[in-house]
Short mmCIF file of C-alpha atoms in Angstrom, two decimals:
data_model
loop_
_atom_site.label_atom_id
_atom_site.label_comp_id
_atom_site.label_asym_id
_atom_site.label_seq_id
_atom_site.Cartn_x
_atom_site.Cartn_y
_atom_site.Cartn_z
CA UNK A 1 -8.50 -9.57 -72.99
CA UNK A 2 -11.78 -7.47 -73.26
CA UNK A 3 -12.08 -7.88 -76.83
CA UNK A 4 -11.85 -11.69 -76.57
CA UNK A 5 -13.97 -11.99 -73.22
CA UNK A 6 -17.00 -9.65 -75.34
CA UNK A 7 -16.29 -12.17 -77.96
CA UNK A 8 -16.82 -14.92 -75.28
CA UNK A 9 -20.09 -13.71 -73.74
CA UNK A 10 -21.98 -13.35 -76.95
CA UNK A 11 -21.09 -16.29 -78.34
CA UNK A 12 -23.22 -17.34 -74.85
CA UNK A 13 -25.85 -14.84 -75.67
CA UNK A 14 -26.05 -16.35 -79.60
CA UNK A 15 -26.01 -20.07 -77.76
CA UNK A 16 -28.53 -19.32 -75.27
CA UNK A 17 -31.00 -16.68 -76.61
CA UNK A 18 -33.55 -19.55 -77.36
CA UNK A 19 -33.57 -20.06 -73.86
CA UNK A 20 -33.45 -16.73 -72.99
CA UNK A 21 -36.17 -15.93 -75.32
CA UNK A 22 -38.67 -18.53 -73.95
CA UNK A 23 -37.60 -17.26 -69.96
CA UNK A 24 -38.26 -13.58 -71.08
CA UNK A 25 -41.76 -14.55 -72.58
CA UNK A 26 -42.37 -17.18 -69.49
CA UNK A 27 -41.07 -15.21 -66.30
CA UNK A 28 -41.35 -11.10 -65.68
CA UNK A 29 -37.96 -10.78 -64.25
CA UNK A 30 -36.29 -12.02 -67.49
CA UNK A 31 -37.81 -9.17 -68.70
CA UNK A 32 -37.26 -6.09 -66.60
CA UNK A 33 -33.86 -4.07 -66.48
CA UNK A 34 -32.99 -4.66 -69.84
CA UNK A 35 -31.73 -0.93 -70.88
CA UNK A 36 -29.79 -0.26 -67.21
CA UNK A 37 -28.00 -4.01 -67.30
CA UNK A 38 -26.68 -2.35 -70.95
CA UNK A 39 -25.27 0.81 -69.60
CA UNK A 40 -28.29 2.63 -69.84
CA UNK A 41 -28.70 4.08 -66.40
CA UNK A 42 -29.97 7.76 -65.80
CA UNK A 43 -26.42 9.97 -65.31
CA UNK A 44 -26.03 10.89 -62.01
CA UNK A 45 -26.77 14.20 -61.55
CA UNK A 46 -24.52 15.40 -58.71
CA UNK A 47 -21.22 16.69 -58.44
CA UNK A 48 -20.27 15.22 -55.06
CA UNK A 49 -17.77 12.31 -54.96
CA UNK A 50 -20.06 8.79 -55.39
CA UNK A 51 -19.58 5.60 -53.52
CA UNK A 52 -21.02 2.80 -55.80
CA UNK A 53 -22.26 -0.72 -53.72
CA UNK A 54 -23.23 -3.43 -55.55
CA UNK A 55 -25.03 -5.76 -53.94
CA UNK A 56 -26.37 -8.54 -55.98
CA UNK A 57 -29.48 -9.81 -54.41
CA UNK A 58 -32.29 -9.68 -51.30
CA UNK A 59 -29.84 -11.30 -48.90
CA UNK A 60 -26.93 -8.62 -49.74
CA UNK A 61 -29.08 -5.70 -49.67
CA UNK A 62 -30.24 -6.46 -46.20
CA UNK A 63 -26.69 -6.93 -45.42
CA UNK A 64 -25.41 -3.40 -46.46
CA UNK A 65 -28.12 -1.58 -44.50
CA UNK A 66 -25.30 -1.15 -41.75
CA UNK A 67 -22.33 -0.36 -43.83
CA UNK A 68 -24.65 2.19 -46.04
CA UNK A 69 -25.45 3.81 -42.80
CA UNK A 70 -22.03 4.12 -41.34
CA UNK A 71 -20.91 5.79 -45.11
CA UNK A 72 -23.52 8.68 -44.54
CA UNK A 73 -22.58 9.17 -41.36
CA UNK A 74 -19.32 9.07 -41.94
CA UNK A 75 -19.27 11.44 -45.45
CA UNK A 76 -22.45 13.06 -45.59
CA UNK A 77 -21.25 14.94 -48.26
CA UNK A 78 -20.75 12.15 -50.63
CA UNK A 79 -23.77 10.62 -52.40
CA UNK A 80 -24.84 6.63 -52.44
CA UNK A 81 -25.66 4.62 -55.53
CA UNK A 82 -26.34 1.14 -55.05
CA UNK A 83 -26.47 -1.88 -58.06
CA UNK A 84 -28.27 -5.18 -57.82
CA UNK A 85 -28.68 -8.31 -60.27
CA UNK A 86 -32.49 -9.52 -59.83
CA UNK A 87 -36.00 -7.86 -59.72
CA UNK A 88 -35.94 -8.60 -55.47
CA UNK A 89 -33.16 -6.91 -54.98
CA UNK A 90 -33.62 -3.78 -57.17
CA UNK A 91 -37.26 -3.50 -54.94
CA UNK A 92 -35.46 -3.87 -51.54
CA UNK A 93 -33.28 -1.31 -53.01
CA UNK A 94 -36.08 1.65 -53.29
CA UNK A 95 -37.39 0.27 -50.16
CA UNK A 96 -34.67 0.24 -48.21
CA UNK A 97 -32.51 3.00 -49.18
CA UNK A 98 -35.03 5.93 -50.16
CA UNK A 99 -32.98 9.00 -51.86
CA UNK A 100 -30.27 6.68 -52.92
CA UNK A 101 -30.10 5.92 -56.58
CA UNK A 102 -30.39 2.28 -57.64
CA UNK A 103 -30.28 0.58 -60.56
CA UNK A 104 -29.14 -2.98 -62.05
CA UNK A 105 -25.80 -3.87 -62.47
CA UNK A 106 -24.22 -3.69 -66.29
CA UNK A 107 -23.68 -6.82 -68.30
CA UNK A 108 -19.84 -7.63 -67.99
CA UNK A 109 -19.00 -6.15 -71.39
CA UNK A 110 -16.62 -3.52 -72.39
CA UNK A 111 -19.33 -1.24 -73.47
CA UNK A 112 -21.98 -1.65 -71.11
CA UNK A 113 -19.65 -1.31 -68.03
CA UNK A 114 -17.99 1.74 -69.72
CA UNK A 115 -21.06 3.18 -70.46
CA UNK A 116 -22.51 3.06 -66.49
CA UNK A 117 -19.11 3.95 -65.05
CA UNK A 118 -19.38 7.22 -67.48
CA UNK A 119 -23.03 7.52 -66.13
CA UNK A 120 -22.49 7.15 -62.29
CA UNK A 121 -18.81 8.64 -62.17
CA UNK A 122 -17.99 6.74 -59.07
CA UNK A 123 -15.24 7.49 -56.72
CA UNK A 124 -14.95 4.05 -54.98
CA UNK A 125 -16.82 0.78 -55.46
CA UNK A 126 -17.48 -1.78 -53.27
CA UNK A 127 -18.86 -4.93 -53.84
CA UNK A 128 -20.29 -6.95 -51.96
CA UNK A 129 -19.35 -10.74 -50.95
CA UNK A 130 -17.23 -11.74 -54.53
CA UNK A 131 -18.88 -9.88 -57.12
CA UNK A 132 -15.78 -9.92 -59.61
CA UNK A 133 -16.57 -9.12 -62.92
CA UNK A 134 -13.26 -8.66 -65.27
CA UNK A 135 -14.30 -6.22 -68.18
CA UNK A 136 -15.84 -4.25 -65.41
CA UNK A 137 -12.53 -4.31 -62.89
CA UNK A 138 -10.48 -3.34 -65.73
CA UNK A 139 -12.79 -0.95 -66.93
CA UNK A 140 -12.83 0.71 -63.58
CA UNK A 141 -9.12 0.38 -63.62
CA UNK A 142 -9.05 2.29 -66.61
CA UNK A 143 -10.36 4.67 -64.83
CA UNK A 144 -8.45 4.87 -61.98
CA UNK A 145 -11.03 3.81 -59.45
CA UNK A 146 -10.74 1.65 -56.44
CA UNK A 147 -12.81 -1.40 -56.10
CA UNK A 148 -12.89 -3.23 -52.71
CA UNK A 149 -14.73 -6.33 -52.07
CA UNK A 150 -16.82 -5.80 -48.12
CA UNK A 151 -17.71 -9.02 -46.53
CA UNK A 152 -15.73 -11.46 -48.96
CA UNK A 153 -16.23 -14.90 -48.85
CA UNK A 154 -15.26 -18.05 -51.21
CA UNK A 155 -16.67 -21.64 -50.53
CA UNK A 156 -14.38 -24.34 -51.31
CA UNK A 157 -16.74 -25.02 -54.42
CA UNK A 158 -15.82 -21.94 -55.75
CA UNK A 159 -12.38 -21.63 -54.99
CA UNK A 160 -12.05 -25.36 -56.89
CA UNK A 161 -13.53 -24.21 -59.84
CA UNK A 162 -11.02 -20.50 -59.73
CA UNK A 163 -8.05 -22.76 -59.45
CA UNK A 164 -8.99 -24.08 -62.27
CA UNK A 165 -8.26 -20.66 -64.23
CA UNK A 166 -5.84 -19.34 -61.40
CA UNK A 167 -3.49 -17.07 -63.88
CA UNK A 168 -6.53 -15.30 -64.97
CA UNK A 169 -7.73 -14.93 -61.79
CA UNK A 170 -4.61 -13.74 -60.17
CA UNK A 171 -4.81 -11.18 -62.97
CA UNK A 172 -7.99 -9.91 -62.08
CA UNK A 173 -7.72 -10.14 -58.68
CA UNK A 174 -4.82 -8.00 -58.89
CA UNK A 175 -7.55 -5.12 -59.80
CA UNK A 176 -8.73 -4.86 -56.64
CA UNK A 177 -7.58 -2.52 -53.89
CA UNK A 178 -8.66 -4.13 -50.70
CA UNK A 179 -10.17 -7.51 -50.18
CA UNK A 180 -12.37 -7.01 -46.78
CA UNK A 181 -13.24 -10.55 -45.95
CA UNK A 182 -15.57 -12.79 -43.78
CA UNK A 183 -12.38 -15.50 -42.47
CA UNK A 184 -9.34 -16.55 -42.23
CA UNK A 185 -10.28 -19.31 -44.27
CA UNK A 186 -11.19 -16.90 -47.12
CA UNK A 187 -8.54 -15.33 -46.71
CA UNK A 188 -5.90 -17.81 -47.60
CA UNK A 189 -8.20 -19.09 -50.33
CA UNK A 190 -8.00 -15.21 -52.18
CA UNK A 191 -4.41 -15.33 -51.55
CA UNK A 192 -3.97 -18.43 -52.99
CA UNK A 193 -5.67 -17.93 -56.39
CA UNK A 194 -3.45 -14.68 -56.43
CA UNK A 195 -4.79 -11.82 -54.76
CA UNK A 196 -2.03 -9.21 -53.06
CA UNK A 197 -1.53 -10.91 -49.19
CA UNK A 198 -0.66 -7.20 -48.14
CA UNK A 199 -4.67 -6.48 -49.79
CA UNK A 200 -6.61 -8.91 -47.83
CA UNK A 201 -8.08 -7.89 -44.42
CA UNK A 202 -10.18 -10.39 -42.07
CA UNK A 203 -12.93 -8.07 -40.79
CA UNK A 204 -15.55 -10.57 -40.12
CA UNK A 205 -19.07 -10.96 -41.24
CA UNK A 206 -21.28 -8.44 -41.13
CA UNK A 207 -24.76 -10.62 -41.52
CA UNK A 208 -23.92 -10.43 -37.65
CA UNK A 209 -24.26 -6.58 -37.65
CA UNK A 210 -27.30 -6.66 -39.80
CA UNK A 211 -29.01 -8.99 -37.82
CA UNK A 212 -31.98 -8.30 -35.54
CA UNK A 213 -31.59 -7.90 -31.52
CA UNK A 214 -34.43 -9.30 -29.23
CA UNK A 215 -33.52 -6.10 -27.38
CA UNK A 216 -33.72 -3.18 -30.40
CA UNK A 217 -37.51 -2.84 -29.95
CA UNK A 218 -39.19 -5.70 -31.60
CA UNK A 219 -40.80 -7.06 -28.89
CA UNK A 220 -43.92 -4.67 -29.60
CA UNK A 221 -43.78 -5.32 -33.66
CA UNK A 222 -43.47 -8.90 -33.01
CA UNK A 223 -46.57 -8.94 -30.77
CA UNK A 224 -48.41 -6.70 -33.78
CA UNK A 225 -46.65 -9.39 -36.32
CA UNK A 226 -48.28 -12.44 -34.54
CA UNK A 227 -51.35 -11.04 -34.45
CA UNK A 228 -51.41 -10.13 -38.28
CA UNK A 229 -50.26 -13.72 -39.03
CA UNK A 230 -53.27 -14.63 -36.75
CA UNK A 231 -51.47 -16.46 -34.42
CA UNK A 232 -52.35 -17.01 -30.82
CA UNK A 233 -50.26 -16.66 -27.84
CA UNK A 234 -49.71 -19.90 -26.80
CA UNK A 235 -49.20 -21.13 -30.34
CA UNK A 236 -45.86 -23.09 -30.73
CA UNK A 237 -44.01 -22.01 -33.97
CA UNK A 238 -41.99 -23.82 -36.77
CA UNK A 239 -40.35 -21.70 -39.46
CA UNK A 240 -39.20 -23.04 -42.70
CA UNK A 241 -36.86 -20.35 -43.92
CA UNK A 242 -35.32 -20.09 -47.56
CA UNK A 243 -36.55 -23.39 -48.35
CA UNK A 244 -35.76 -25.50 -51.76
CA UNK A 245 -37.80 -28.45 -53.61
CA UNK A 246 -37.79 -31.02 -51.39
CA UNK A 247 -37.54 -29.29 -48.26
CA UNK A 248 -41.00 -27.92 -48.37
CA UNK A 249 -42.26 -31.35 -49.32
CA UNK A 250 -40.70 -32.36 -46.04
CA UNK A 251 -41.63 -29.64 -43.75
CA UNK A 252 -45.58 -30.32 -45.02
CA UNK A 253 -45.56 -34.10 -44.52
CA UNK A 254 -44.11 -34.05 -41.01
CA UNK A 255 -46.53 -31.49 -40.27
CA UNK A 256 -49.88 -33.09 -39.17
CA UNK A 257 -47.67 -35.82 -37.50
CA UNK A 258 -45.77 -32.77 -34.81
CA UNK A 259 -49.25 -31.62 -34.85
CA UNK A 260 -50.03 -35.16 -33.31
CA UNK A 261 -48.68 -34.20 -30.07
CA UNK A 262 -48.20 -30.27 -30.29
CA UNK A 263 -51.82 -30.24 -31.25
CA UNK A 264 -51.29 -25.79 -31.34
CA UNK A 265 -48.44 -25.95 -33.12
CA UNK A 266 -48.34 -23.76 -36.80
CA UNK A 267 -45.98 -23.61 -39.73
CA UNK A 268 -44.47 -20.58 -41.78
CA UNK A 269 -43.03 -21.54 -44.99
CA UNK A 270 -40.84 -19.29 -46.34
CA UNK A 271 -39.49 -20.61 -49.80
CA UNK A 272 -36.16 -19.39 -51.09
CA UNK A 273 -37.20 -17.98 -54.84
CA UNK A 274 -40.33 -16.29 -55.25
CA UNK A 275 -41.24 -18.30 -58.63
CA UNK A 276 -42.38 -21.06 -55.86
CA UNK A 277 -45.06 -19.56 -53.93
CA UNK A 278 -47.19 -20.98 -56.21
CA UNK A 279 -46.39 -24.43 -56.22
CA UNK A 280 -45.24 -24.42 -52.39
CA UNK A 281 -49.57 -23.31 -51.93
CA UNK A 282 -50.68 -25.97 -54.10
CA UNK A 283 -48.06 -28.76 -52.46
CA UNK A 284 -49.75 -27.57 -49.10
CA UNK A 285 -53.51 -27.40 -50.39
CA UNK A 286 -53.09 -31.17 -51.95
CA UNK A 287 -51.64 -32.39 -48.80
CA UNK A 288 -55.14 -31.33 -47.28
CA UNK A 289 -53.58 -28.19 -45.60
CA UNK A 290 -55.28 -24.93 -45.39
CA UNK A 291 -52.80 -22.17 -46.26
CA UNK A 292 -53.05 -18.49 -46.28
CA UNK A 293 -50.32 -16.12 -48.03
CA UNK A 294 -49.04 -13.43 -46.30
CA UNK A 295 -50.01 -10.74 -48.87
CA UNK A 296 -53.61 -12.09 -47.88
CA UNK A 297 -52.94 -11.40 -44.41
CA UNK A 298 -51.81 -8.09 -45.19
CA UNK A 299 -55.04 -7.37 -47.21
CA UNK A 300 -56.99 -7.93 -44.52
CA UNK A 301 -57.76 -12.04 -44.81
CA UNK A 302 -58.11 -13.77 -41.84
CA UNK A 303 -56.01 -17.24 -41.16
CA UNK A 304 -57.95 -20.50 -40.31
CA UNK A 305 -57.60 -22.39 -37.08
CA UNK A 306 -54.08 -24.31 -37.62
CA UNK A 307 -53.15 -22.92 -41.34
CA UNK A 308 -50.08 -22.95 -42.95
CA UNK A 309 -48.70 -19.53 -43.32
CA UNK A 310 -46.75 -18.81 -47.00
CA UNK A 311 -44.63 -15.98 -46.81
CA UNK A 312 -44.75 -14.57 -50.20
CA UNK A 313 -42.85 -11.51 -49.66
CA UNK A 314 -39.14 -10.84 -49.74
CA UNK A 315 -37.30 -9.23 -46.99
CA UNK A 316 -39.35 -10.11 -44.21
CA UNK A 317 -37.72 -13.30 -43.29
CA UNK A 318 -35.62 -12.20 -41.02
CA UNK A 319 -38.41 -10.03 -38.81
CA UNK A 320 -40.62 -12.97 -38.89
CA UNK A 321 -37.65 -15.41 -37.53
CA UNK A 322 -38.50 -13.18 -34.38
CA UNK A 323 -42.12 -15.24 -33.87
CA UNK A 324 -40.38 -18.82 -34.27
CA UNK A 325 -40.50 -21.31 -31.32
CA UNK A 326 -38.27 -23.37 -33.73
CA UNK A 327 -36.54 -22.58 -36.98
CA UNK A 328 -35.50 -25.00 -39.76
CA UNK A 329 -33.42 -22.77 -41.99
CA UNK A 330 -33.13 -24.44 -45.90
CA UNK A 331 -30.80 -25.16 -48.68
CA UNK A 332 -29.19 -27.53 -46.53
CA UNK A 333 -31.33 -31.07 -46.56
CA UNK A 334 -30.70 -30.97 -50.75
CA UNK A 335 -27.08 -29.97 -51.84
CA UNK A 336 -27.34 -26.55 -52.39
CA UNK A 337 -24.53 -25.43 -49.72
CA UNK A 338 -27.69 -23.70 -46.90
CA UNK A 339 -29.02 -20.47 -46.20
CA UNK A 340 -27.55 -18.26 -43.46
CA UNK A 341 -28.53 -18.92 -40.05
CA UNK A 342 -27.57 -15.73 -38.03
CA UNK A 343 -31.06 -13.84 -38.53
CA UNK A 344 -32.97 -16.44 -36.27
CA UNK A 345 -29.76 -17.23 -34.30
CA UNK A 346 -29.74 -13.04 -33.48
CA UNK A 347 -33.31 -13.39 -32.20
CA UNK A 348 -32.73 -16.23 -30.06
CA UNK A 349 -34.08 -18.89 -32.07
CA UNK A 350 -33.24 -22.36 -31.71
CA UNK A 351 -32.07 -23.14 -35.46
CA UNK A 352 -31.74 -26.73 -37.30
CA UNK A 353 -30.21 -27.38 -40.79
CA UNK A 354 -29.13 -30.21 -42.80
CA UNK A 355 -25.91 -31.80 -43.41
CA UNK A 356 -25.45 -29.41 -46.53
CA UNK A 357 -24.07 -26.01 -45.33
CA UNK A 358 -20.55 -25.61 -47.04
CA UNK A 359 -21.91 -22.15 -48.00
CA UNK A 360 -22.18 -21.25 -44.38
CA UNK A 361 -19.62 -23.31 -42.45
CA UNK A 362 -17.69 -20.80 -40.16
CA UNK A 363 -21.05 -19.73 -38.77
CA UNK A 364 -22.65 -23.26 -38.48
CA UNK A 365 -19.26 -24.70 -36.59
CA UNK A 366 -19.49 -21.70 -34.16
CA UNK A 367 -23.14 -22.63 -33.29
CA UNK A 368 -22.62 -26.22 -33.21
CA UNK A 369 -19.61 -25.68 -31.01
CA UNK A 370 -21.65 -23.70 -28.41
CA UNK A 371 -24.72 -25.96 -28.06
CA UNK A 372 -26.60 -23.32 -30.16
CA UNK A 373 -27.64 -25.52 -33.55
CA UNK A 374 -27.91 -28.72 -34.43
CA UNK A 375 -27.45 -30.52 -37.86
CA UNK A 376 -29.59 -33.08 -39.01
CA UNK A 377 -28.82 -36.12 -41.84
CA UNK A 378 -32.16 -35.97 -43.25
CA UNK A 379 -35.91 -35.15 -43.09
CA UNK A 380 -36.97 -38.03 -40.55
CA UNK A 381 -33.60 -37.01 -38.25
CA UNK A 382 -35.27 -33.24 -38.17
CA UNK A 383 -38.72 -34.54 -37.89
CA UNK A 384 -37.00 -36.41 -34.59
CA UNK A 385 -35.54 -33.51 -33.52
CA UNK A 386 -38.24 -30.95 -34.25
CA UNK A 387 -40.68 -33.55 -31.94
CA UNK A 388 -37.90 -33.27 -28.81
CA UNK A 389 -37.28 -29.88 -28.73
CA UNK A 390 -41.19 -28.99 -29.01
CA UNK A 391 -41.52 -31.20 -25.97
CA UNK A 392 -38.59 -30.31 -23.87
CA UNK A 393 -39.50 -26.29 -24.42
CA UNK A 394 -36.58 -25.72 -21.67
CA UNK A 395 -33.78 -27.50 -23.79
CA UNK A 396 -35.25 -24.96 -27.00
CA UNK A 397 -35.03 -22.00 -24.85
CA UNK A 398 -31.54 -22.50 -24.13
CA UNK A 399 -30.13 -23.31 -27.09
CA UNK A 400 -31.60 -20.35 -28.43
CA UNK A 401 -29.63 -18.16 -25.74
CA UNK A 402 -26.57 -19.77 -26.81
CA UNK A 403 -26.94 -18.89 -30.11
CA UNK A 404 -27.47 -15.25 -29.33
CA UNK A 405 -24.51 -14.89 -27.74
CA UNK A 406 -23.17 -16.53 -30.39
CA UNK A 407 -24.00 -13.62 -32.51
CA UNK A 408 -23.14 -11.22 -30.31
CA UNK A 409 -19.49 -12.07 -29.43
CA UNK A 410 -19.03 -12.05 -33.58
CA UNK A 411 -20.86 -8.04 -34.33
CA UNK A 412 -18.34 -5.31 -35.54
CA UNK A 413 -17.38 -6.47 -39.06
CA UNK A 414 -19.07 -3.31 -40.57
CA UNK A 415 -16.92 -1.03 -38.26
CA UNK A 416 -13.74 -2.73 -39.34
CA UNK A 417 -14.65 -2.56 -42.52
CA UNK A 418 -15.48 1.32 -42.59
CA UNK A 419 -12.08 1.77 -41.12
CA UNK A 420 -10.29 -0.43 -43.79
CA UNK A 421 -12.14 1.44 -46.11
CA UNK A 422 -11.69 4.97 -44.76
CA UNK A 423 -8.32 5.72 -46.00
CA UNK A 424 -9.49 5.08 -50.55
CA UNK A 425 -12.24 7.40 -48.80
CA UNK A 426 -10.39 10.30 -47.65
CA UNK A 427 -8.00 9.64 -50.40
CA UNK A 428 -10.79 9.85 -53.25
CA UNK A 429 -11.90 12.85 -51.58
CA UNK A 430 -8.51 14.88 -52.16
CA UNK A 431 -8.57 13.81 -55.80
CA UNK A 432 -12.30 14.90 -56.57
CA UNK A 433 -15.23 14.01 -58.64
CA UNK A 434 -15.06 11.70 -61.26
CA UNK A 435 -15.53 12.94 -64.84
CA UNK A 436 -16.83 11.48 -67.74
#
């Protein structure tokens, strides 16, 4: 099987290095990594039993910050090494987790996965969400390593296309040790496409635990964070969060026309993939707009009276959620499947998204349940909606509240997960380092 999937993946490689050629030569993070995705991570020098996390992007590195916590607490004696996929994620890495190592995630074939696994030695691995690559489970099989999957989740689009090759799957899913997953819902879907019932664990979702309180302190950084975004006190604000094309087009047309009659109101537009900034400045600039970025901010520029504020860094999102009056959270007015909507909803946010949030739907149904969302068909039904809740501030305020305690009744997932995980732990321990 790993013969004929290496077979499989360079016949990609061969059919798609014209296009990969032209995106290494056109975009920097087609060209960074190259010699760690092949295996070629530093060795781990110490002897101490590893835990590897692999965490595949921005969003899932934020996410871990609790879990990777809990496992130094927990074993401070064991060390931390933590894989990502993308250029944002391997920088949120060094930022966020200091002393760890981190490095990108190996190609799925034989070789390059056999190659890092010799160079990190890990004891258990965890990935994060449904990272399942098969040379690499089998490889780490080989090995005699556990691999759990923390905060699982499939969306019905995915589980469609896995039934589609459900023996393979089964097969692969059979490589894993413990599924730790976000629902019920995921949970049959794993154990439908084959994975071990007596495996799979609901634990919950730990975006909740890795969210932002009003209470943990930020009320002082998000006075300091208005004023860097030059915003005034009594300045209404609209947040366009993880945004995609056509959103952003939407958000900046409806703009001047809420400005109509919330004359102080300002926009933050926060798109989704950092290869936008550009365009999303020049969409805003040609609509008449004046925009400032946030690295300009942060360099000391100075925002006009009633510009639109680009946030062009990554990470940040979910502290400046915290200085929203209102939050329109993206991915779900196109079909993309949304962006998640607990980081504003933690904060006490009133939060409105599209009709397109399969990706999200346990989350969004608990909201919309408790008064604490609300889904809109299409740009004109959110400019509609935007315009009442700016003038009924009361109504905002509430449904904000609501979806705080939203949040709150659903934190823990990271605890039950440590505790699912704890026996592999202990039992990894006993058995030692891993050798070459």
């Amino acid at each position: 099987m790993s013969l004929l999937l290496d077979i499989a993946y360079g016949a990609g490689l061969v059919l798609g290095s014209p296009l990969l050629a032209y995106k290494a030569l056109t975009s920097e993070k087609f060209r960074t990594g190259y010699r760690e995705r092949l295996g070629g991570v530093a060795p781990r020098e110490g002897e101490a039993p590893c835990v590897w996390v692999h965490a595949v992007s921005v969003g899932e590195m934020n996410l871990i910050r609790p879990l990777v916590a809990g496992l130094a607490e927990a074993h401070p004696d064991w060390e931390i090494a933590l894989s990502t996929a993308t250029n944002t994620g391997r920088a949120t890495a060094d930022k966020l987790y200091a002393g760890h190592k981190a490095f990108y995630y190996p190609l799925d074939f034989s070789c390059t996965v056999a190659r890092a696994l010799r160079r990190i030695r890990p004891s258990l691995i965890l990935l994060v969400e449904l990272e399942v690559w098969p040379n690499f489970l089998a490889a780490a099989a080989r090995r005699g390593v556990p691999v759990a999957i923390v905060n699982g989740r499939l969306s019905e689009r995915s589980f469609g296309r896995y039934r589609l090759i459900r023996p393979l799957m089964a097969r692969w899913l059979r490589r894993v040790t413990r599924f730790c997953v976000q629902s019920e819902v995921s949970a049959a879907r794993l154990k439908a496409l084959g994975a071990p019932s007596e495996r799979v664990i609901v634990t919950g979702n730990m975006k909740f635990d890795s969210a932002p309180a009003e209470e943990n302190g930020l009320k002082a950084a998000l006075r300091a964070l208005r004023d860097e975004f030059g915003l005034g006190p009594d300045e209404p604000v609209l947040v366009g969060g993880c945004t995609w094309p056509g959103e952003d087009e939407a958000l900046v047309a409806m703009y001047p026309r809420l400005k109509a009659h919330s004359p102080a109101l300002r926009l933050v537009l926060a798109p989704r993939q950092a290869d936008r900034f550009g365009p999303v400045e020049q969409l805003v600039r040609r609509a008449g707009l004046p925009c400032v970025r946030r690295t300009a901010l942060q360099a000391g520029a100075r925002s006009e009276p009633g510009a639109v504020v680009l946030l062009d860094t990554m990470g940040e999102l979910a502290r400046v959620y915290g200085l929203a009056t209102l939050v329109f959270v993206g991915g779900s007015l196109i079909p993309h499947g949304g962006q998640s909507t607990i980081e504003p909803s933690a904060q006490a946010r009133p939060t409105l998204f599209g009709p397109h949030t399969a990706n999200f739907r346990d989350v969004n149904e608990q909201l919309l349940a408790h008064g604490a969302a609300r889904r809109v068909a299409d740009a004109a039904e959110l400019e509609a909606a935007l315009g009442e809740l700016l003038a009924r501030p009361d109504v905002a305020v509430a449904m904000g509240q609501k979806a705080r305690q939203v949040v709150d009744a659903n934190r823990g997932a990271t605890r039950r997960t440590l505790e699912a995980l704890e026996p592999f732990l202990q039992a990894q321990a006993k058995k030692g380092i891993a050798r070459p």
